[in-house]
PDB file of C-alpha atoms in Angstrom:
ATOM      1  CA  UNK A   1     -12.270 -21.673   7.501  1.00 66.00           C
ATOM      2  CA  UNK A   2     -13.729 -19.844   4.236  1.00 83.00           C
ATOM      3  CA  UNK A   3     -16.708 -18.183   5.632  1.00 93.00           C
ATOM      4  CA  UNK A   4     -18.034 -16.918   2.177  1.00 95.00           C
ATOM      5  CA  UNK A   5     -18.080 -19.329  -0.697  1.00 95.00           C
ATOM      6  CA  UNK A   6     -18.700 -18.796  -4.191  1.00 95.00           C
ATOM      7  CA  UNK A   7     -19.140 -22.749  -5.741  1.00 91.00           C
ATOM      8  CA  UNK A   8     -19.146 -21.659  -9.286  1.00 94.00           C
ATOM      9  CA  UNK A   9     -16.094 -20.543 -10.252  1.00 94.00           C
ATOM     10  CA  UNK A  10     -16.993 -20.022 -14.020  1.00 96.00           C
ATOM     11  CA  UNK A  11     -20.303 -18.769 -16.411  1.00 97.00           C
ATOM     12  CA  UNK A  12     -20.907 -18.115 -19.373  1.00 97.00           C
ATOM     13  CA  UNK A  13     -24.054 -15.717 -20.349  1.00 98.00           C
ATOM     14  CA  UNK A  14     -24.996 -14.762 -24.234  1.00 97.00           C
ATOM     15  CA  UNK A  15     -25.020 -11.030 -24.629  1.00 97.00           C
ATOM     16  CA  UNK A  16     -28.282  -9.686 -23.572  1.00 97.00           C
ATOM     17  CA  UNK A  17     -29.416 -12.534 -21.361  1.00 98.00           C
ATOM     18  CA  UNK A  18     -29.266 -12.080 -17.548  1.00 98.00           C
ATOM     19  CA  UNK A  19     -26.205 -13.694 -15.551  1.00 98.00           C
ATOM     20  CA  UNK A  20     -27.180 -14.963 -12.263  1.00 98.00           C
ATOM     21  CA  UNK A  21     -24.156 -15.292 -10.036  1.00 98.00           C
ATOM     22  CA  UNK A  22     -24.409 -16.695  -6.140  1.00 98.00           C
ATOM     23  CA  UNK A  23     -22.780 -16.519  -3.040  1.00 97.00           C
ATOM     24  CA  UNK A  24     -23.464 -18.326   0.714  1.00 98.00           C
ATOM     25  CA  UNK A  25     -21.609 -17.654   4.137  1.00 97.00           C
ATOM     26  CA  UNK A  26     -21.571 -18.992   7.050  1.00 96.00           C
ATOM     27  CA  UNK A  27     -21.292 -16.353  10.010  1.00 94.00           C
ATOM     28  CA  UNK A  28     -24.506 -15.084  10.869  1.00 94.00           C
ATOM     29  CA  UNK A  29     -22.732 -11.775  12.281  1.00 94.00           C
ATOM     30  CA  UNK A  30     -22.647 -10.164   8.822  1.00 96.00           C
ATOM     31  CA  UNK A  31     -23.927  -6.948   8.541  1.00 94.00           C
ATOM     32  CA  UNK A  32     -23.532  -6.520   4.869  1.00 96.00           C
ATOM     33  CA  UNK A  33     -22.908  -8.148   1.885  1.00 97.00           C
ATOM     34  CA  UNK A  34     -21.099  -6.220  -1.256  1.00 97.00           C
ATOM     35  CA  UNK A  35     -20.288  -7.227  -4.798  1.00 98.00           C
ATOM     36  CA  UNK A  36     -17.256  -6.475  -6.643  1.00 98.00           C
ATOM     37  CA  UNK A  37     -16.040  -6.898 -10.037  1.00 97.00           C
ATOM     38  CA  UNK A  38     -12.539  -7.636 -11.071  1.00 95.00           C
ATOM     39  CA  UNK A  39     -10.245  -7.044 -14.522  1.00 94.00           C
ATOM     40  CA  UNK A  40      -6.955  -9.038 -15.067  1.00 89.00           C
ATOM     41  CA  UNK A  41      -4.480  -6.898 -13.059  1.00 87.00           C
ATOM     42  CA  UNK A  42      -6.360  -4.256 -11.779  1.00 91.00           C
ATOM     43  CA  UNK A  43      -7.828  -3.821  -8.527  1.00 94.00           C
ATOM     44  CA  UNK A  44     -11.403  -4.559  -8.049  1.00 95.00           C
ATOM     45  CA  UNK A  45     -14.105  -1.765  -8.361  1.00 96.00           C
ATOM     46  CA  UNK A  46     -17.506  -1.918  -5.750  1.00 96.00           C
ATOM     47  CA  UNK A  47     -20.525  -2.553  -7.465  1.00 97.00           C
ATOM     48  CA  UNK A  48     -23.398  -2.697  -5.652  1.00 97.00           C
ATOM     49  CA  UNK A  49     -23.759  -3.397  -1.523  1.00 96.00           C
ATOM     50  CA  UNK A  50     -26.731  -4.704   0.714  1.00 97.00           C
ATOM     51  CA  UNK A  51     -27.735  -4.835   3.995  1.00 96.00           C
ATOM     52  CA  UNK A  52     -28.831  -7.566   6.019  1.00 96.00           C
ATOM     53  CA  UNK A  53     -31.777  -6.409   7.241  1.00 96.00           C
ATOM     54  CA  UNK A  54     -32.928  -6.097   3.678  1.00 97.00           C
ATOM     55  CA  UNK A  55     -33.521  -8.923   1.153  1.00 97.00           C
ATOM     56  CA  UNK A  56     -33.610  -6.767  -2.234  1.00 98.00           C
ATOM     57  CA  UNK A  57     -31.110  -3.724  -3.457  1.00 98.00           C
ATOM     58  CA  UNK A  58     -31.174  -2.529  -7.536  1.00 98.00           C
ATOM     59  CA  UNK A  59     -28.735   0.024  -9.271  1.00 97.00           C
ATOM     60  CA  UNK A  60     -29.308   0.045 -12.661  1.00 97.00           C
ATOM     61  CA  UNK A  61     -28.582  -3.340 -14.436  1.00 98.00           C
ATOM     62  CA  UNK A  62     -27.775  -4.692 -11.229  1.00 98.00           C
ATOM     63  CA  UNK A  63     -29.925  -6.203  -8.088  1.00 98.00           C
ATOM     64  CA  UNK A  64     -28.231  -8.001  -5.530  1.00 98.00           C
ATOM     65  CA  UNK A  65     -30.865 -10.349  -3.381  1.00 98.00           C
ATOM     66  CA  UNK A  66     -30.355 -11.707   0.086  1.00 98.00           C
ATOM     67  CA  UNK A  67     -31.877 -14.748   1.400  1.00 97.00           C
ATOM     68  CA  UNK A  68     -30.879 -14.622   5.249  1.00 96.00           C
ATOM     69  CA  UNK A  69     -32.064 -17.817   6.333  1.00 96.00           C
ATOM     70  CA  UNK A  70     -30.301 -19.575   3.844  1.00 97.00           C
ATOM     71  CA  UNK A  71     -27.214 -17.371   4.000  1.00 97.00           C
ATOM     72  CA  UNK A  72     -27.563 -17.432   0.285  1.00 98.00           C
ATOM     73  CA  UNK A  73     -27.122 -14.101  -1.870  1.00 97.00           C
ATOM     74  CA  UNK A  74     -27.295 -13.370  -5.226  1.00 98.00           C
ATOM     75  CA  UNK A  75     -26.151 -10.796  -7.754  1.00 98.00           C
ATOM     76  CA  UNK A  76     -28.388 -10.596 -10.812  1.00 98.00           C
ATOM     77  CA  UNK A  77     -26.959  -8.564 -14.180  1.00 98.00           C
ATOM     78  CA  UNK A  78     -29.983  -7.812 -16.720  1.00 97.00           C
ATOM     79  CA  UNK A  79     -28.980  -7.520 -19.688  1.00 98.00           C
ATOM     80  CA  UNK A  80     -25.411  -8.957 -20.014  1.00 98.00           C
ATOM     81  CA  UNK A  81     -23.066  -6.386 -22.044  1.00 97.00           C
ATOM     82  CA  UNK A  82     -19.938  -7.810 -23.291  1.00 95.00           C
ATOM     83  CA  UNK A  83     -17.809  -5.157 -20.692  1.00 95.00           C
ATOM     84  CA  UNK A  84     -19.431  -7.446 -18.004  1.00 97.00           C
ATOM     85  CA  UNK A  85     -17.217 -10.115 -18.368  1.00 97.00           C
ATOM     86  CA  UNK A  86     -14.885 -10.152 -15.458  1.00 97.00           C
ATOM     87  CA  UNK A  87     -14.057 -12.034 -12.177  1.00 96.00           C
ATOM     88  CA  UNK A  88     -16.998 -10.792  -9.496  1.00 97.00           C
ATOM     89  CA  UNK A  89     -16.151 -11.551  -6.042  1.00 97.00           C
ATOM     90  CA  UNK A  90     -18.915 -11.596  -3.201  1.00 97.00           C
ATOM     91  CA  UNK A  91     -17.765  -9.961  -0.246  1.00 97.00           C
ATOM     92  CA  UNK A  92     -19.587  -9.874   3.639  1.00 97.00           C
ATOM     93  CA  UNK A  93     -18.647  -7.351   6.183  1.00 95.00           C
ATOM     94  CA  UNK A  94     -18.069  -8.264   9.892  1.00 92.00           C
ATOM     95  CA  UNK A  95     -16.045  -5.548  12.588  1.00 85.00           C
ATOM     96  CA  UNK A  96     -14.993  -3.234   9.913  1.00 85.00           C
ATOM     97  CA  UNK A  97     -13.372  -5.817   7.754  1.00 91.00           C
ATOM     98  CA  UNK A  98     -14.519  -7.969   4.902  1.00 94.00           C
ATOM     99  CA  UNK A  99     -14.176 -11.623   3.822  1.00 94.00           C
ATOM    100  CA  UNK A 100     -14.218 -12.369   0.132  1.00 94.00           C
ATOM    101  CA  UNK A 101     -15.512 -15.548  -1.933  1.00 94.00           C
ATOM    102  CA  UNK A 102     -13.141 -17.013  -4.554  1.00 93.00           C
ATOM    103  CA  UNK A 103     -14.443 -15.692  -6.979  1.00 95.00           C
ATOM    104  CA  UNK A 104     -16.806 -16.415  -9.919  1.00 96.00           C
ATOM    105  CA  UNK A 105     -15.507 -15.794 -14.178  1.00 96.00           C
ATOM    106  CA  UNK A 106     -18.088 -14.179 -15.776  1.00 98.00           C
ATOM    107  CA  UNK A 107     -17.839 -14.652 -19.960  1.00 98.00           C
ATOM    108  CA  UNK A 108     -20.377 -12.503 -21.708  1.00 97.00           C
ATOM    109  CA  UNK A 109     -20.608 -14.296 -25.425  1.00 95.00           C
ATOM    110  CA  UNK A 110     -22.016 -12.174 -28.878  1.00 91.00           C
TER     111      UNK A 110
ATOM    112  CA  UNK B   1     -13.456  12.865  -5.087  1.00 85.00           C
ATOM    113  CA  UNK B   2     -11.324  10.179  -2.999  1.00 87.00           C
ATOM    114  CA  UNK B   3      -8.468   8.602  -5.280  1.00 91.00           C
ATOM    115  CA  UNK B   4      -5.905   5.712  -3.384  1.00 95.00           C
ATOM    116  CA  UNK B   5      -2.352   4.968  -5.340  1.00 95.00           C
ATOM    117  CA  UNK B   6      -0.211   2.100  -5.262  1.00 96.00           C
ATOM    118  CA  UNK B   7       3.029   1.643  -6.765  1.00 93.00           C
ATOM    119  CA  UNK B   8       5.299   0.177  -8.157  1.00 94.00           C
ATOM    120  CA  UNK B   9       3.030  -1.154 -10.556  1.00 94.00           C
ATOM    121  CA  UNK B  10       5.151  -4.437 -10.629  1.00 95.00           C
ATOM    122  CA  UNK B  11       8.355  -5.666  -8.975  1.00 96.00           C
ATOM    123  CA  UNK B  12      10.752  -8.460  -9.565  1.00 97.00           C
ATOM    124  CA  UNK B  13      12.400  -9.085  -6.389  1.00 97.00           C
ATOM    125  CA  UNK B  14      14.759 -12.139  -5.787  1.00 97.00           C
ATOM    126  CA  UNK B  15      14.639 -14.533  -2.438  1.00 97.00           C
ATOM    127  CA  UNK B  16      16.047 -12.774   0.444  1.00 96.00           C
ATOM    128  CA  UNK B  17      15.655  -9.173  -0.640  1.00 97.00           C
ATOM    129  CA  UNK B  18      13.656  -6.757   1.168  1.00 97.00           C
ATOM    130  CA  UNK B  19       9.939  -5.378   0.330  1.00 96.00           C
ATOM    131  CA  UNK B  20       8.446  -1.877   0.680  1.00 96.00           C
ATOM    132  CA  UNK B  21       5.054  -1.155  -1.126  1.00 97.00           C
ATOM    133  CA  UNK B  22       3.563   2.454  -0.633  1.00 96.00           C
ATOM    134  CA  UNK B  23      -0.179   3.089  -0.869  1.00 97.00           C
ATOM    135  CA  UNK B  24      -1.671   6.616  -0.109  1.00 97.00           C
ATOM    136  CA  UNK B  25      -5.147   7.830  -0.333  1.00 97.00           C
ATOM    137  CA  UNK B  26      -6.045  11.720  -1.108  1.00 95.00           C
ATOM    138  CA  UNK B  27      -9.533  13.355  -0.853  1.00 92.00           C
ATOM    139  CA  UNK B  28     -10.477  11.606   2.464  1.00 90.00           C
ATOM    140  CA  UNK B  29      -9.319  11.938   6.326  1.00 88.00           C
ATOM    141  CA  UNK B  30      -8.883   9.132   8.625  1.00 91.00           C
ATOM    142  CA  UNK B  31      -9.919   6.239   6.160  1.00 94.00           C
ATOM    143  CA  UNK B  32     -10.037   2.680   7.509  1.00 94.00           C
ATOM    144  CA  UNK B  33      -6.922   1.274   5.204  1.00 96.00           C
ATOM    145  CA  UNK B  34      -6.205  -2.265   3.827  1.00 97.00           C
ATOM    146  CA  UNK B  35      -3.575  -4.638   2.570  1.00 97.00           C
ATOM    147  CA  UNK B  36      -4.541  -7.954   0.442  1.00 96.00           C
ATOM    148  CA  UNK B  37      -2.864 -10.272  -1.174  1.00 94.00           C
ATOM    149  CA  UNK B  38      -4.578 -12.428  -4.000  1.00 91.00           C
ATOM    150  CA  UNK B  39      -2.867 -15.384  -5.093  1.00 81.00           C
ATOM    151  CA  UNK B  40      -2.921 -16.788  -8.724  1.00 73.00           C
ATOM    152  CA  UNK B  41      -6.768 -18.248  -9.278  1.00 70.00           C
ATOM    153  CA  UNK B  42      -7.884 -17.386  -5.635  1.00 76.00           C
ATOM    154  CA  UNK B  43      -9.467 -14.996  -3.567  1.00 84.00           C
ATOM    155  CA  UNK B  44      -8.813 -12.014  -1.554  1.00 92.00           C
ATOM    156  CA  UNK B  45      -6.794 -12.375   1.306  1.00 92.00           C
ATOM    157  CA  UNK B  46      -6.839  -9.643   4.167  1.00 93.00           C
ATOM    158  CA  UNK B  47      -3.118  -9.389   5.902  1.00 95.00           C
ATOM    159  CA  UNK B  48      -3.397  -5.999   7.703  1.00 95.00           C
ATOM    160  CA  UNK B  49      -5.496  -3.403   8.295  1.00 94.00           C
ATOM    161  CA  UNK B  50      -5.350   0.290  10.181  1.00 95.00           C
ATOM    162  CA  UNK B  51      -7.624   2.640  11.840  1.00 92.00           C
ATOM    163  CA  UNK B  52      -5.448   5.344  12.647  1.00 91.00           C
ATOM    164  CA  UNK B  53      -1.831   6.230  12.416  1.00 92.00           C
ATOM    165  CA  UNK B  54      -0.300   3.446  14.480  1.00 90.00           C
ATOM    166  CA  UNK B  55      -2.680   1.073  14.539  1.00 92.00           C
ATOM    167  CA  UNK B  56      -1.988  -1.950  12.838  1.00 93.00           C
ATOM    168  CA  UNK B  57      -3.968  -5.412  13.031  1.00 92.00           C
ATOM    169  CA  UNK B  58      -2.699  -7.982  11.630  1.00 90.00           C
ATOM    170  CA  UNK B  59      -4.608 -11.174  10.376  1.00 88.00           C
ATOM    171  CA  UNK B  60      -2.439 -13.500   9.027  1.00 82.00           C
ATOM    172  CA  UNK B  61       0.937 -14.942  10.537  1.00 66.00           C
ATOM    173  CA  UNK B  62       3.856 -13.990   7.578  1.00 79.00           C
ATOM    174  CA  UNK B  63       6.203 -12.742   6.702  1.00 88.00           C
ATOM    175  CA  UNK B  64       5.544  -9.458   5.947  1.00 94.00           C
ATOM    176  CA  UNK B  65       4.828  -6.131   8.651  1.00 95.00           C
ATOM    177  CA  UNK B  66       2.810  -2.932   7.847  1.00 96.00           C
ATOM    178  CA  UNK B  67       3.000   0.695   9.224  1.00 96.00           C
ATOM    179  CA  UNK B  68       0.930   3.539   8.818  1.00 96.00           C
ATOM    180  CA  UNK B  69       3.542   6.390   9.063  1.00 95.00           C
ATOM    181  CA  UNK B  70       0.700   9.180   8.230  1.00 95.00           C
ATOM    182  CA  UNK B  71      -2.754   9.292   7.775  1.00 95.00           C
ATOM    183  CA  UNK B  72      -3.259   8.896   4.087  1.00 95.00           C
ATOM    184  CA  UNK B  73      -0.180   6.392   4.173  1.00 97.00           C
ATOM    185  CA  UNK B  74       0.147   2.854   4.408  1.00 97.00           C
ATOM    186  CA  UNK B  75       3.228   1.175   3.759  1.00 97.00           C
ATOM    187  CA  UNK B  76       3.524  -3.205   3.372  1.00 97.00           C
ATOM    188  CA  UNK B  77       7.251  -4.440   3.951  1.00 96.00           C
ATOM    189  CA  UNK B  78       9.341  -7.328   4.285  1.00 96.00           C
ATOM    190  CA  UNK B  79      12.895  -8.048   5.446  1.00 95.00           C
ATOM    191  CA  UNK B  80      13.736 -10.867   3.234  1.00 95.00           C
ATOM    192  CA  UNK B  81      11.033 -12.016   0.718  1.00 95.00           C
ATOM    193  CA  UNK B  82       9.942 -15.814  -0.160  1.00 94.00           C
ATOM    194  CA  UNK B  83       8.992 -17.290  -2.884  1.00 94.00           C
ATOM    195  CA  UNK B  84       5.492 -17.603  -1.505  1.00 91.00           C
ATOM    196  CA  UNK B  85       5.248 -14.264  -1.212  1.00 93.00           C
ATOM    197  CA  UNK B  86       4.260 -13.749  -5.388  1.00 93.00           C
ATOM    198  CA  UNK B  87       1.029 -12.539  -5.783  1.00 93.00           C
ATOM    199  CA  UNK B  88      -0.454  -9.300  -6.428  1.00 94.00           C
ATOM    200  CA  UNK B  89      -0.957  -6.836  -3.333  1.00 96.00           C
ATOM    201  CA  UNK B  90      -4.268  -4.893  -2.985  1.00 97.00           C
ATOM    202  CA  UNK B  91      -4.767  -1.753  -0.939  1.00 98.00           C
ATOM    203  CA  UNK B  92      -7.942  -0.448  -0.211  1.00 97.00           C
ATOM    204  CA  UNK B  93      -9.656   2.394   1.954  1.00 96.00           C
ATOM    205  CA  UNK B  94     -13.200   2.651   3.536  1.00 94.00           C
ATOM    206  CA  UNK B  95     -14.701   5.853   5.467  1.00 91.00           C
ATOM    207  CA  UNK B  96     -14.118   5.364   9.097  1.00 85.00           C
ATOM    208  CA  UNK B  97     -17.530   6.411  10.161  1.00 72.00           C
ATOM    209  CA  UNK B  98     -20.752   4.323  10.604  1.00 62.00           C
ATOM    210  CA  UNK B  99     -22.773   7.135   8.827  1.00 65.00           C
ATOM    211  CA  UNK B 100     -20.669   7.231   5.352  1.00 75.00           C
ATOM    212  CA  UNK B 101     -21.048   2.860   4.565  1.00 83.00           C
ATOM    213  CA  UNK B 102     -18.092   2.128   6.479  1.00 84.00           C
ATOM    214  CA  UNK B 103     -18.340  -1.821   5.114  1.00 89.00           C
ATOM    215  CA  UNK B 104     -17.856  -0.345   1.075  1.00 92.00           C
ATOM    216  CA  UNK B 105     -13.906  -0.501   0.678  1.00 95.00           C
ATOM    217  CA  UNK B 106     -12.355   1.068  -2.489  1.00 95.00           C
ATOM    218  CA  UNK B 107      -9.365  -0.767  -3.959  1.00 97.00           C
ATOM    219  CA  UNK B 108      -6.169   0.881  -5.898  1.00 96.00           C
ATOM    220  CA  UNK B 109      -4.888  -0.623  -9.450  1.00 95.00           C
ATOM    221  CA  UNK B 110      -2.620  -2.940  -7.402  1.00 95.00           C
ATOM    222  CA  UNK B 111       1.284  -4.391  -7.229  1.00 96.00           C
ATOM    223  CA  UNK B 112       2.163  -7.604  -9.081  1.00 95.00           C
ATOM    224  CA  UNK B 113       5.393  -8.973  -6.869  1.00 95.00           C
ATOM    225  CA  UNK B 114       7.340 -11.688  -8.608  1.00 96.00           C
ATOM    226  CA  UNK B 115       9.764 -13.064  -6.263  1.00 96.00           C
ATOM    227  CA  UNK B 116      12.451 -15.183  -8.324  1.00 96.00           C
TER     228      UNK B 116
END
């Protein structure tokens, strides 16, 4: 049972433009939420986390936004840069462990 | 600053042979450590994680075992490998204390296993 669930699995962005990339989950128990991004054959590097008691968290080109009665989140990236293409997973955190989405292919375009 | 290896940084391993993958983290003490497994196209997969030195849960039913000989160390193995068990392993490592974001886990470069 996939508990996090990322239903886009591709998007394409033109440089500069924001990419918009969402997640939803099912278990309410969640305490936080956490984006990652991912290169071919490399392990994925944390980009930004949030907790469920808040709906908004920015760093830089990056605000994640949490809808908790929807169990909808979403990772906003303003403005796209060509290094930003990359798989980003959407992760939620539950008893010390997390549960990933499948994944979403980001393509940044000139 | 906290750095985690992994290596090899690929293996070709035929059906039947036997599996060890090291992972050890430096700069840290007691970390929370990982094992994943992500399979061609998919998501992350969580197979084991540790606590402490000893402590092993695991979460999926396989073929594969993990010990956590030291701290810092965590170890994935297998007896005899299947074909099924291709994919590229992930360690990762999270603070073990509430106070220092316990949830963010930090990953290492990875292992792509090819079993043939």
């Amino acid at each position: 049972d996939q508990q996090v669930k990322q239903n886009s699995p591709s998007l394409s962005v033109q440089e500069g433009r924001i990419s918009i990339l969402n997640c939803d989950y099912t278990n309410s128990m969640f305490d936080y939420f956490l984006w990652y991004k991912k290169y071919p054959a490399e392990g994925p590097t944390f980009l930004i986390s949030i907790s469920s008691i808040k709906d908004k968290n920015e760093d830089g080109r990056f605000t994640v936004f949490l809808n908790k009665s929807a169990k909808h989140l979403s990772l906003h990236i303003v403005p796209s840069q060509p290094g930003d293409s990359a798989v980003y997973f959407c992760a939620a955190s539950a008893d010390y462990k997390l549960s990933f989405g499948a994944g979403t292919t980001v393509t940044v375009r000139a | 600053s906290q750095t985690i290896h992994q290596w090899p940084a690929t293996l070709v391993q035929p059906v039947g042979s036997p599996l060890s993958l090291e992972c050890t983290v430096e700069g840290t003490s007691n970390p929370n450590l990982y094992w994943y497994r992500q399979a061609a196209g998919r998501g992350l997969q969580l197979l084991f994680y540790s606590v402490g030195i000893g402590q092993i849960s695991s979460e999926v039913p396989q073929n594969l075992s993990a010990s956590r000989p030291q701290d810092r160390q965590f170890i994935l193995s297998s007896k005899k490998l299947l074909l099924s068990d291709s994919g590229f392993y992930l360690c990762a490592w999270s603070p073990s204390t509430e106070g220092l974001k316990y949830y963010e886990q930090y990953f290492g470069p990875g292992t792509r296993l090819t079993v043939t």
